[in-house]
Each structure stands twice: as C-alpha cells, then as structure tokens.
Amino acid sequence: MKKYILLLIGLFLNLNAQSLDGSGLIENKVKTIIPQVDQFITSYLKKLKAPGCVVAIVGPEEVYFLKAYGVKKLGKADLLTPRTIFQFASVSKTISATLAVKLHHAGKLSLNEPINNYLLNFSLNGTQQPLCLKHIISHTSGLSNKGMNALIESCAPRKSLYDRVQSQPVSTQPGKWFDYHNIVYGLVEDVLVSATGESFLELLQGNLFKPLGMRQASVGYQNMIIAKDRAYPHDISVKSKILHPAKNYSRCYYSVLASAGMNGSILDLIPFLQAQLGGRPEVLSSQDLKMLHASQIKAPETLKKIKEKFPHISDSGYALGWRWMDYAGERVMYHGGWVNGSRPMIAFLPKYKVGIVILHHAETPFSFRTTMKFLDLFLGVSSSNQESQRSKKKTKKPIKENKKVILKQTLYINSLSESSICLNKVKAFFRAAPH
C-alpha cells in the first residue's frame, strides 16, 4: 500500500512538473494570463501616475502580446507606440555581451585572453592576475564600484573614467567576486574594436542589428535626441513625490556605450529576445546561448536586497551580460536598466522559452514589479508583489478587459486611443527583417 501511495505521489509530481512543457501548453498559458497582465499594468500605471510604457510578451517565434500604454511626455497628448524610441540603459549590457560571445565563437577574439592583448596600455593596480573580457562581462573584474557611478554622473571625460579605474587598487582577484561596475563594463567597446578593427556600431550592425532586423536600434546620445518618435524621461519630485518630465536626457552614461549607451524601440528588443530564446539560430547558435546564459558568479548582495520583497527568489547571480535568479524553483534570466528617468526591463524563462520586455520612461519600480507579476501569473505561484497587493485593495471598480486583444502575433491597441500601428504592419515589419 505504501509503495502504491508513493507511486501515485511520484506520478502526480511528474505530471505537475511537465504541466507547462510543450509549446502548445505554454502558448495557452500565456493567452490565459494576458488579460491579468494587462489589468495589472493599467492599474499600476494609474496608481503611480506614470506617463506610460510599452510591453511585449514573446516566444521564440511568437509575439503573444504587444501594447503601448500612455503618453511620451506628461502634459502632452502624443501617444506611445511600439515604434517609440527609449533609452536602453543597462539593458545595453545584454546586447554587448551577446556581441562579444558571437565574436568569440567566430574566432575574432577570446573571452579568456587578457585584455592587455587588445589594450596594450591598460593595467590593473595591485594584481598580476590578468583581467579577461569574461571577467568584465560577468562583473568579476575585482574592482570596487564604490563611487564610480557618481563619477560617470558627473559627466567626467571618458579618459578620466579609465585613468581612475587603473589607479584604483583591486579589491579581489579577477573572477572571484561580483561587483557591478558600469565603467569597467564600458571597456567591452574598446576590446572589441581593437580586436576586430571595426567600430563598435559597425560590429553591432553587422552581427546583431541587421541580421535580427533591429532597424531602429542605435548607440549614442545624439541618436536618441534626434529621434522624432521618442519617449521623454520623467523624474520624481523629492518634495511632492510626483512624476514630472526631466529637464533633459541622461547624457553621462553614453560615455560607456557598451554598458548603458544604446537606444531603440520594443520592435528592436522583440527579435533580440526571441534570439535569446533560440528562435534565431542562424544569428545566435545554441553554443552562443549556452555560454551567454551559464552562471559565472553568485550575487549574495543582490539576493539580500530583493528577497525580502520577493520571497520566492531563492538564489541570484550573473552570467555573461545577464543577471539570473531562481524564482519559485525556475531559472529566470533578466536585466534591468536605470538612467535618470528611464527604467527598461527584459526577462525570460529559458526552460519555457517565454519572455517579457518592458520599456518605461519614469523613475518608478514599475518595470521590475510588473516582471515579477508576470512570473507569478505564468508560474502559478502566489503573488509576491506587495505593491500590487496594496494596489488591488484600493481599487474600487474592476478594470474591464480590453476586447481588442488578438492572441498569437498579438497587438493591443494603445489604451488611450486606437492610434497604434495595426497588427498587419507589425507582421510586415518582422517579415521584412533579414533572416
């Protein structure tokens, strides 16, 4: 009898573990939760009094959900669309690391070689152990980030940033400890340019932007401010705690392009994320993805910061250009960005090959909390988002579902009007992209 009970328990656990296996089941699950995701976004934006966002949920070949919410600038009527340009901030790191791994497998450089082989005049203070590109894109350089973001935000000349890095004594040997370092990550650009003889933009265009159809993606401050269809950053008032348009775009982080200097629309990040899910093997091979997503280091300080609010997180760390966390027993790859007034987010579940992209142009926790809500709904776990729970209690009237949803290659109409681009144009956009 005991063996029989154990057999039944084992069978149940096995079926439960396989409940989301198979693309059909995953697709159905995504379709089921989309109205709840949409309702959460609408409610949370309203609570924050935020200008808006653009959100996509995708599979390797599918766009399950695509919707623009709100306006480009508070106080103005111009609506966000899927073509609106945002600052990618540190989401740029995922793109830079992907480029580095592609060039590594193409034999153009080695992630495991000392960067002195490419940057002859660069040296670390206080260690004989070589610093490799792999250390840089996993934030294990051994250098402390203390005071470094303030140096960037002072808009110090790029040369000053790297003079400071080289004069700074190392805290630990490279590869031993995680310390998120925006300036050191910016060296990716220098190494790749030196190794190949091509400019950083040429490398991005030739290896990722053009092959994936990332037609609006760009690098640099100037390309952001000349874009006609662009989202404006929003600060929060220290006294009133109310969001308002920032005086200007955060310019300083464009001095470290590989770290935080890229721009684009959600139509650029959709094919990039699909490639990370294995949907574009001619651009990103399984070998590329395996290297990119493999854990390089654990990040106990990150875990400590977020576990209190999100108790389903049991572990966290960094891969190559990607953060990772174990959430409700599942591995999640993700990366957020944060420059003044811009907070994008990209995340996916490798096992289920489904992911979310959020572009948000305001100083709020919206992007991360919305990502966590998506994970809660998809994985079927109790909500860990305390903010959403409080918001739900205060909501007096239920929010009606948008009846204009089209699932599997989905476009949601902008919640303020029907001026968003139509579904056929989205399909045509991706069909026209080179494969």
Short mmCIF file of C-alpha atoms in Angstrom, two decimals:
data_model
loop_
_atom_site.label_atom_id
_atom_site.label_comp_id
_atom_site.label_asym_id
_atom_site.label_seq_id
_atom_site.Cartn_x
_atom_site.Cartn_y
_atom_site.Cartn_z
CA MET A 1 0.00 0.00 0.00
CA LYS A 2 2.83 2.35 0.94
CA LYS A 3 4.59 1.70 -2.38
CA TYR A 4 1.32 2.36 -4.22
CA ILE A 5 0.88 5.73 -2.49
CA LEU A 6 4.48 6.70 -3.23
CA LEU A 7 3.96 5.73 -6.87
CA LEU A 8 0.89 7.96 -7.10
CA ILE A 9 2.72 10.85 -5.46
CA GLY A 10 5.62 10.43 -7.88
CA LEU A 11 3.25 10.33 -10.84
CA PHE A 12 1.49 13.49 -9.64
CA LEU A 13 4.75 15.37 -9.18
CA ASN A 14 5.95 14.27 -12.61
CA LEU A 15 2.74 15.42 -14.28
CA ASN A 16 2.88 18.71 -12.38
CA ALA A 17 6.49 19.27 -13.45
CA GLN A 18 5.50 18.66 -17.06
CA SER A 19 2.36 20.79 -16.89
CA LEU A 20 3.94 23.63 -18.85
CA ASP A 21 6.11 21.51 -21.15
CA GLY A 22 5.26 21.70 -24.85
CA SER A 23 4.78 24.85 -26.92
CA GLY A 24 1.01 24.41 -27.14
CA LEU A 25 0.57 24.32 -23.38
CA ILE A 26 2.89 27.28 -22.92
CA GLU A 27 1.03 29.27 -25.55
CA ASN A 28 -2.30 28.52 -23.90
CA LYS A 29 -0.91 29.51 -20.52
CA VAL A 30 0.34 32.83 -21.87
CA LYS A 31 -3.03 33.52 -23.50
CA THR A 32 -4.76 32.79 -20.22
CA ILE A 33 -2.73 35.27 -18.19
CA ILE A 34 -2.53 38.15 -20.69
CA PRO A 35 -5.79 39.82 -19.53
CA GLN A 36 -4.47 39.74 -15.95
CA VAL A 37 -1.12 41.19 -17.00
CA ASP A 38 -2.91 43.93 -18.93
CA GLN A 39 -5.15 44.73 -15.97
CA PHE A 40 -2.19 44.88 -13.59
CA ILE A 41 -0.26 47.23 -15.89
CA THR A 42 -3.22 49.57 -16.36
CA SER A 43 -3.94 49.68 -12.64
CA TYR A 44 -0.32 50.10 -11.56
CA LEU A 45 0.43 52.89 -14.05
CA LYS A 46 -2.65 54.72 -12.80
CA LYS A 47 -1.57 54.29 -9.19
CA LEU A 48 1.92 55.61 -9.93
CA LYS A 49 0.53 58.44 -12.10
CA ALA A 50 3.21 57.40 -14.58
CA PRO A 51 3.35 58.53 -18.22
CA GLY A 52 3.18 55.02 -19.68
CA CYS A 53 5.15 52.10 -21.07
CA VAL A 54 5.39 49.66 -23.96
CA VAL A 55 5.23 45.94 -23.16
CA ALA A 56 5.70 42.74 -25.17
CA ILE A 57 5.44 39.06 -24.22
CA VAL A 58 7.12 36.73 -26.70
CA GLY A 59 8.12 33.19 -27.54
CA PRO A 60 10.92 32.10 -29.90
CA GLU A 61 8.76 32.83 -32.96
CA GLU A 62 5.65 34.36 -31.44
CA VAL A 63 4.61 37.79 -30.26
CA TYR A 64 1.87 36.91 -27.81
CA PHE A 65 1.23 40.43 -26.60
CA LEU A 66 2.27 43.91 -27.68
CA LYS A 67 0.78 47.05 -26.23
CA ALA A 68 1.65 50.71 -25.82
CA TYR A 69 0.17 52.46 -22.80
CA GLY A 70 0.00 56.19 -22.21
CA VAL A 71 1.96 59.15 -23.49
CA LYS A 72 5.52 60.07 -24.40
CA LYS A 73 5.51 63.06 -22.07
CA LEU A 74 3.22 64.01 -19.20
CA GLY A 75 1.17 67.07 -20.05
CA LYS A 76 1.30 66.30 -23.79
CA ALA A 77 -1.08 64.29 -25.94
CA ASP A 78 1.47 62.39 -28.06
CA LEU A 79 0.87 58.68 -27.51
CA LEU A 80 3.49 55.99 -27.16
CA THR A 81 3.61 53.41 -29.96
CA PRO A 82 5.64 50.22 -30.49
CA ARG A 83 8.00 52.32 -32.64
CA THR A 84 8.75 54.89 -29.92
CA ILE A 85 12.46 55.11 -29.09
CA PHE A 86 13.61 54.66 -25.48
CA GLN A 87 16.98 54.66 -23.75
CA PHE A 88 18.01 51.04 -23.15
CA ALA A 89 20.27 52.00 -20.24
CA SER A 90 21.88 48.84 -18.79
CA VAL A 91 19.82 46.53 -20.97
CA SER A 92 22.62 47.54 -23.38
CA LYS A 93 24.84 45.15 -21.43
CA THR A 94 22.90 42.12 -22.67
CA ILE A 95 23.45 43.25 -26.27
CA SER A 96 27.16 43.97 -25.76
CA ALA A 97 27.78 40.59 -24.12
CA THR A 98 25.87 38.83 -26.90
CA LEU A 99 28.09 40.55 -29.47
CA ALA A 100 31.24 39.57 -27.54
CA VAL A 101 30.19 35.91 -27.36
CA LYS A 102 29.41 35.84 -31.10
CA LEU A 103 32.83 37.26 -31.91
CA HIS A 104 34.44 34.76 -29.53
CA HIS A 105 32.85 31.82 -31.34
CA ALA A 106 33.71 33.39 -34.70
CA GLY A 107 37.39 33.36 -33.70
CA LYS A 108 37.71 37.16 -33.78
CA LEU A 109 38.76 37.33 -30.11
CA SER A 110 38.82 35.24 -26.96
CA LEU A 111 36.84 35.94 -23.81
CA ASN A 112 39.56 34.14 -21.86
CA GLU A 113 42.54 36.16 -23.11
CA PRO A 114 43.94 39.04 -21.04
CA ILE A 115 42.53 42.30 -22.32
CA ASN A 116 46.11 43.61 -22.40
CA ASN A 117 46.45 41.59 -25.61
CA TYR A 118 43.98 44.06 -27.13
CA LEU A 119 44.52 47.16 -24.97
CA LEU A 120 48.28 47.39 -24.64
CA ASN A 121 48.30 50.38 -22.29
CA PHE A 122 45.71 49.08 -19.82
CA SER A 123 46.76 47.67 -16.45
CA LEU A 124 45.25 46.92 -13.05
CA ASN A 125 46.71 48.30 -9.86
CA GLY A 126 47.70 45.66 -7.32
CA THR A 127 47.40 42.33 -9.12
CA GLN A 128 49.44 40.28 -11.54
CA GLN A 129 46.44 38.13 -12.46
CA PRO A 130 45.20 39.10 -15.91
CA LEU A 131 41.83 40.73 -16.43
CA CYS A 132 39.91 38.97 -19.22
CA LEU A 133 36.85 40.00 -21.21
CA LYS A 134 34.93 37.20 -19.49
CA HIS A 135 35.56 38.91 -16.14
CA ILE A 136 34.33 42.23 -17.48
CA ILE A 137 31.01 40.95 -18.85
CA SER A 138 30.33 38.99 -15.66
CA HIS A 139 31.22 41.91 -13.33
CA THR A 140 34.02 39.95 -11.69
CA SER A 141 36.89 42.33 -12.52
CA GLY A 142 37.98 42.53 -8.88
CA LEU A 143 37.50 46.31 -8.87
CA SER A 144 35.12 48.03 -6.48
CA ASN A 145 32.27 50.08 -7.92
CA LYS A 146 32.19 52.38 -4.89
CA GLY A 147 31.94 55.98 -6.07
CA MET A 148 32.19 55.01 -9.73
CA ASN A 149 28.59 55.73 -10.75
CA ALA A 150 28.92 59.20 -9.21
CA LEU A 151 31.99 59.72 -11.39
CA ILE A 152 30.02 58.79 -14.50
CA GLU A 153 27.12 61.01 -13.45
CA SER A 154 29.50 63.96 -13.13
CA CYS A 155 29.96 63.61 -16.91
CA ALA A 156 33.70 63.27 -16.45
CA PRO A 157 35.59 62.75 -19.74
CA ARG A 158 35.87 59.12 -20.79
CA LYS A 159 39.66 59.16 -20.40
CA SER A 160 39.25 60.31 -16.80
CA LEU A 161 36.98 57.36 -16.08
CA TYR A 162 39.59 54.85 -17.20
CA ASP A 163 42.50 56.68 -15.59
CA ARG A 164 40.57 56.39 -12.33
CA VAL A 165 39.89 52.67 -12.87
CA GLN A 166 43.57 51.92 -13.48
CA SER A 167 44.68 53.85 -10.41
CA GLN A 168 42.13 52.10 -8.20
CA PRO A 169 43.55 49.14 -6.22
CA VAL A 170 41.79 45.84 -6.85
CA SER A 171 39.57 44.50 -4.06
CA THR A 172 39.89 40.85 -5.06
CA GLN A 173 41.49 38.83 -7.82
CA PRO A 174 39.52 38.84 -11.10
CA GLY A 175 36.87 36.13 -11.27
CA LYS A 176 36.41 35.76 -7.51
CA TRP A 177 33.72 38.28 -6.52
CA PHE A 178 30.70 40.02 -8.09
CA ASP A 179 30.71 43.82 -8.08
CA TYR A 180 28.53 45.54 -10.69
CA HIS A 181 30.79 48.04 -12.45
CA ASN A 182 29.48 50.29 -15.23
CA ILE A 183 32.83 51.86 -16.10
CA VAL A 184 34.73 48.58 -16.38
CA TYR A 185 31.91 47.14 -18.50
CA GLY A 186 32.41 50.04 -20.90
CA LEU A 187 35.79 48.50 -21.81
CA VAL A 188 33.90 45.92 -23.88
CA GLU A 189 33.69 48.52 -26.63
CA ASP A 190 37.45 49.14 -26.61
CA VAL A 191 38.36 45.45 -26.61
CA LEU A 192 36.00 44.56 -29.45
CA VAL A 193 37.12 47.50 -31.59
CA SER A 194 40.81 46.72 -31.02
CA ALA A 195 40.35 43.01 -31.74
CA THR A 196 38.44 43.47 -35.00
CA GLY A 197 39.46 46.84 -36.42
CA GLU A 198 35.79 47.77 -36.84
CA SER A 199 33.86 50.43 -34.96
CA PHE A 200 31.50 49.39 -32.19
CA LEU A 201 28.49 50.46 -34.25
CA GLU A 202 29.73 48.53 -37.30
CA LEU A 203 30.11 45.40 -35.17
CA LEU A 204 26.63 45.77 -33.71
CA GLN A 205 25.04 46.41 -37.09
CA GLY A 206 26.84 43.58 -38.86
CA ASN A 207 26.37 40.92 -36.19
CA LEU A 208 23.09 41.76 -34.46
CA PHE A 209 21.13 44.81 -35.59
CA LYS A 210 20.85 43.96 -39.29
CA PRO A 211 20.62 40.14 -39.01
CA LEU A 212 17.87 40.42 -36.37
CA GLY A 213 16.03 43.30 -38.01
CA MET A 214 16.73 45.72 -35.14
CA ARG A 215 16.21 48.58 -37.55
CA GLN A 216 15.71 51.40 -35.06
CA ALA A 217 18.47 50.38 -32.65
CA SER A 218 21.31 52.87 -32.26
CA VAL A 219 24.14 53.93 -29.97
CA GLY A 220 24.93 57.33 -28.52
CA TYR A 221 23.26 60.41 -27.11
CA GLN A 222 22.86 62.21 -30.42
CA ASN A 223 20.87 59.36 -31.96
CA MET A 224 18.49 59.49 -29.01
CA ILE A 225 17.73 63.18 -29.13
CA ILE A 226 17.29 63.36 -32.92
CA ALA A 227 14.64 60.61 -32.91
CA LYS A 228 11.29 62.21 -33.73
CA ASP A 229 9.26 59.46 -32.04
CA ARG A 230 10.93 59.25 -28.64
CA ALA A 231 9.89 58.82 -25.02
CA TYR A 232 10.84 61.60 -22.62
CA PRO A 233 12.41 60.72 -19.25
CA HIS A 234 10.48 61.53 -16.08
CA ASP A 235 11.92 62.41 -12.67
CA ILE A 236 10.14 62.29 -9.35
CA SER A 237 9.95 65.40 -7.18
CA VAL A 238 11.74 64.95 -3.85
CA LYS A 239 9.15 67.06 -2.03
CA SER A 240 5.85 66.18 -3.71
CA LYS A 241 6.80 62.65 -4.85
CA ILE A 242 5.04 63.44 -8.13
CA LEU A 243 6.48 62.47 -11.52
CA HIS A 244 7.31 65.25 -13.96
CA PRO A 245 9.25 65.45 -17.26
CA ALA A 246 13.00 65.63 -16.69
CA LYS A 247 14.89 68.68 -17.93
CA ASN A 248 16.93 66.56 -20.33
CA TYR A 249 18.05 63.04 -21.15
CA SER A 250 20.74 61.44 -19.03
CA ARG A 251 23.78 62.14 -21.17
CA CYS A 252 26.62 60.97 -18.96
CA TYR A 253 26.14 57.21 -19.29
CA TYR A 254 26.62 57.47 -23.05
CA SER A 255 30.34 57.72 -22.29
CA VAL A 256 30.20 53.94 -21.65
CA LEU A 257 28.31 52.76 -24.73
CA ALA A 258 28.69 49.02 -24.13
CA SER A 259 27.42 49.45 -20.60
CA ALA A 260 24.47 51.80 -21.00
CA GLY A 261 24.63 53.67 -24.30
CA MET A 262 22.11 52.06 -26.65
CA ASN A 263 18.66 53.18 -27.77
CA GLY A 264 15.76 51.65 -29.65
CA SER A 265 12.13 50.60 -29.63
CA ILE A 266 10.39 47.49 -28.40
CA LEU A 267 10.37 46.31 -32.03
CA ASP A 268 14.16 46.07 -31.68
CA LEU A 269 14.15 44.18 -28.40
CA ILE A 270 11.48 41.69 -29.50
CA PRO A 271 13.70 39.93 -32.09
CA PHE A 272 16.69 40.23 -29.76
CA LEU A 273 14.76 38.43 -27.01
CA GLN A 274 13.44 35.85 -29.47
CA ALA A 275 17.03 35.10 -30.45
CA GLN A 276 17.87 34.59 -26.76
CA LEU A 277 15.00 32.08 -26.65
CA GLY A 278 16.53 30.09 -29.51
CA GLY A 279 14.27 31.43 -32.23
CA ARG A 280 17.05 32.75 -34.48
CA PRO A 281 19.72 30.02 -34.58
CA GLU A 282 21.26 31.47 -37.74
CA VAL A 283 22.16 34.56 -35.68
CA LEU A 284 22.64 33.12 -32.18
CA SER A 285 23.63 29.47 -32.10
CA SER A 286 22.87 27.06 -29.27
CA GLN A 287 26.59 27.31 -28.46
CA ASP A 288 26.28 31.10 -28.12
CA LEU A 289 23.23 30.81 -25.87
CA LYS A 290 24.76 28.15 -23.66
CA MET A 291 27.77 30.35 -22.99
CA LEU A 292 25.74 33.53 -22.50
CA HIS A 293 23.28 32.07 -20.01
CA ALA A 294 25.63 29.94 -17.91
CA SER A 295 26.14 31.27 -14.39
CA GLN A 296 29.57 32.79 -13.77
CA ILE A 297 29.17 34.02 -10.21
CA LYS A 298 26.60 34.22 -7.42
CA ALA A 299 25.46 37.64 -6.18
CA PRO A 300 24.56 37.36 -2.49
CA GLU A 301 24.15 41.12 -2.05
CA THR A 302 21.58 41.23 -4.86
CA LEU A 303 19.70 38.34 -3.28
CA LYS A 304 19.70 40.08 0.08
CA LYS A 305 18.22 43.27 -1.42
CA ILE A 306 15.29 41.66 -3.23
CA LYS A 307 14.42 38.53 -1.27
CA GLU A 308 12.53 40.41 1.45
CA LYS A 309 10.03 41.81 -1.04
CA PHE A 310 10.05 38.76 -3.31
CA PRO A 311 10.35 35.67 -1.08
CA HIS A 312 10.05 33.22 -3.98
CA ILE A 313 13.61 34.18 -5.01
CA SER A 314 16.00 31.58 -3.61
CA ASP A 315 19.26 32.45 -5.37
CA SER A 316 20.76 35.00 -7.74
CA GLY A 317 23.88 35.73 -9.73
CA TYR A 318 25.32 36.90 -13.02
CA ALA A 319 26.00 35.10 -16.29
CA LEU A 320 27.56 36.90 -19.28
CA GLY A 321 25.68 40.18 -19.64
CA TRP A 322 22.63 38.68 -17.95
CA ARG A 323 21.52 38.56 -14.35
CA TRP A 324 19.89 35.33 -13.21
CA MET A 325 17.68 34.34 -10.32
CA ASP A 326 15.99 31.17 -9.18
CA TYR A 327 12.34 32.07 -8.74
CA ALA A 328 9.79 29.58 -7.43
CA GLY A 329 12.20 26.83 -8.44
CA GLU A 330 12.71 28.11 -12.01
CA ARG A 331 15.73 29.85 -13.55
CA VAL A 332 14.99 33.37 -14.81
CA MET A 333 17.41 35.37 -16.95
CA TYR A 334 16.87 39.11 -16.77
CA HIS A 335 18.39 42.56 -16.84
CA GLY A 336 17.05 45.95 -15.92
CA GLY A 337 18.29 49.39 -16.79
CA TRP A 338 18.32 52.64 -14.88
CA VAL A 339 19.48 56.02 -16.05
CA ASN A 340 17.81 59.23 -14.98
CA GLY A 341 14.12 58.91 -15.93
CA SER A 342 14.37 55.61 -17.82
CA ARG A 343 13.75 52.12 -16.38
CA PRO A 344 13.61 49.33 -19.03
CA MET A 345 13.49 45.60 -18.25
CA ILE A 346 13.96 42.36 -20.17
CA ALA A 347 13.45 38.86 -18.72
CA PHE A 348 12.80 35.29 -19.80
CA LEU A 349 12.37 31.72 -18.59
CA PRO A 350 14.84 29.56 -20.57
CA LYS A 351 13.01 26.31 -19.75
CA TYR A 352 9.69 27.53 -21.13
CA LYS A 353 11.09 29.80 -23.84
CA VAL A 354 8.87 32.74 -22.97
CA GLY A 355 9.90 36.26 -22.04
CA ILE A 356 8.80 39.83 -21.42
CA VAL A 357 10.17 43.24 -22.46
CA ILE A 358 9.14 46.46 -20.73
CA LEU A 359 10.18 49.95 -21.81
CA HIS A 360 9.26 52.55 -19.18
CA HIS A 361 10.34 56.18 -19.04
CA ALA A 362 9.95 57.19 -15.40
CA GLU A 363 11.65 56.88 -12.00
CA THR A 364 9.39 54.14 -10.62
CA PRO A 365 9.67 50.44 -9.69
CA PHE A 366 7.10 49.64 -12.38
CA SER A 367 9.25 47.54 -14.73
CA PHE A 368 10.66 45.17 -12.12
CA ARG A 369 7.38 44.72 -10.27
CA THR A 370 5.48 44.10 -13.50
CA THR A 371 8.06 41.49 -14.48
CA MET A 372 7.59 39.76 -11.13
CA LYS A 373 3.81 39.84 -11.57
CA PHE A 374 4.21 38.20 -14.97
CA LEU A 375 6.36 35.47 -13.41
CA ASP A 376 3.83 34.92 -10.62
CA LEU A 377 1.00 34.52 -13.11
CA PHE A 378 2.89 32.34 -15.55
CA LEU A 379 4.33 30.02 -12.91
CA GLY A 380 1.09 29.93 -10.95
CA VAL A 381 2.57 31.00 -7.63
CA SER A 382 1.02 33.30 -5.05
CA SER A 383 1.78 36.94 -5.74
CA SER A 384 4.98 38.11 -4.11
CA ASN A 385 4.42 41.69 -5.19
CA GLN A 386 3.47 43.63 -2.09
CA GLU A 387 2.82 46.78 -4.07
CA SER A 388 0.32 45.01 -6.31
CA GLN A 389 -1.50 43.61 -3.30
CA ARG A 390 -1.90 47.07 -1.76
CA SER A 391 -2.95 48.49 -5.12
CA LYS A 392 -5.56 45.77 -5.57
CA LYS A 393 -7.13 46.52 -2.17
CA LYS A 394 -7.52 50.19 -3.05
CA THR A 395 -9.11 49.56 -6.45
CA LYS A 396 -12.81 50.34 -6.13
CA LYS A 397 -14.02 49.33 -9.57
CA PRO A 398 -12.85 46.32 -11.58
CA ILE A 399 -10.98 47.22 -14.73
CA LYS A 400 -12.70 45.91 -17.84
CA GLU A 401 -10.69 43.71 -20.15
CA ASN A 402 -9.68 45.27 -23.43
CA LYS A 403 -11.77 43.43 -26.01
CA LYS A 404 -9.41 44.29 -28.85
CA VAL A 405 -6.89 41.60 -27.94
CA ILE A 406 -5.56 39.40 -30.73
CA LEU A 407 -3.57 36.45 -29.43
CA LYS A 408 -0.58 34.77 -31.15
CA GLN A 409 1.11 37.60 -33.01
CA THR A 410 -0.83 39.99 -30.77
CA LEU A 411 -1.16 43.74 -30.85
CA TYR A 412 -3.10 45.57 -28.16
CA ILE A 413 -4.40 48.98 -29.12
CA ASN A 414 -2.93 51.89 -27.13
CA SER A 415 -5.06 52.20 -24.02
CA LEU A 416 -5.75 55.88 -24.65
CA SER A 417 -6.75 55.69 -28.31
CA GLU A 418 -6.64 53.49 -31.39
CA SER A 419 -3.65 55.25 -32.94
CA SER A 420 -1.17 52.39 -32.50
CA ILE A 421 0.18 50.70 -35.60
CA CYS A 422 -2.01 47.86 -36.77
CA LEU A 423 -1.20 44.17 -36.45
CA ASN A 424 -0.56 43.72 -40.16
CA LYS A 425 2.14 46.40 -40.03
CA VAL A 426 3.81 44.63 -37.12
CA LYS A 427 3.80 41.35 -39.05
CA ALA A 428 5.14 43.12 -42.14
CA PHE A 429 7.88 44.73 -40.06
CA PHE A 430 9.19 41.35 -38.91
CA ARG A 431 8.71 39.66 -42.29
CA ALA A 432 10.84 42.37 -43.87
CA ALA A 433 13.66 41.79 -41.43
CA PRO A 434 16.54 39.77 -42.90
CA HIS A 435 16.67 36.15 -41.73
#
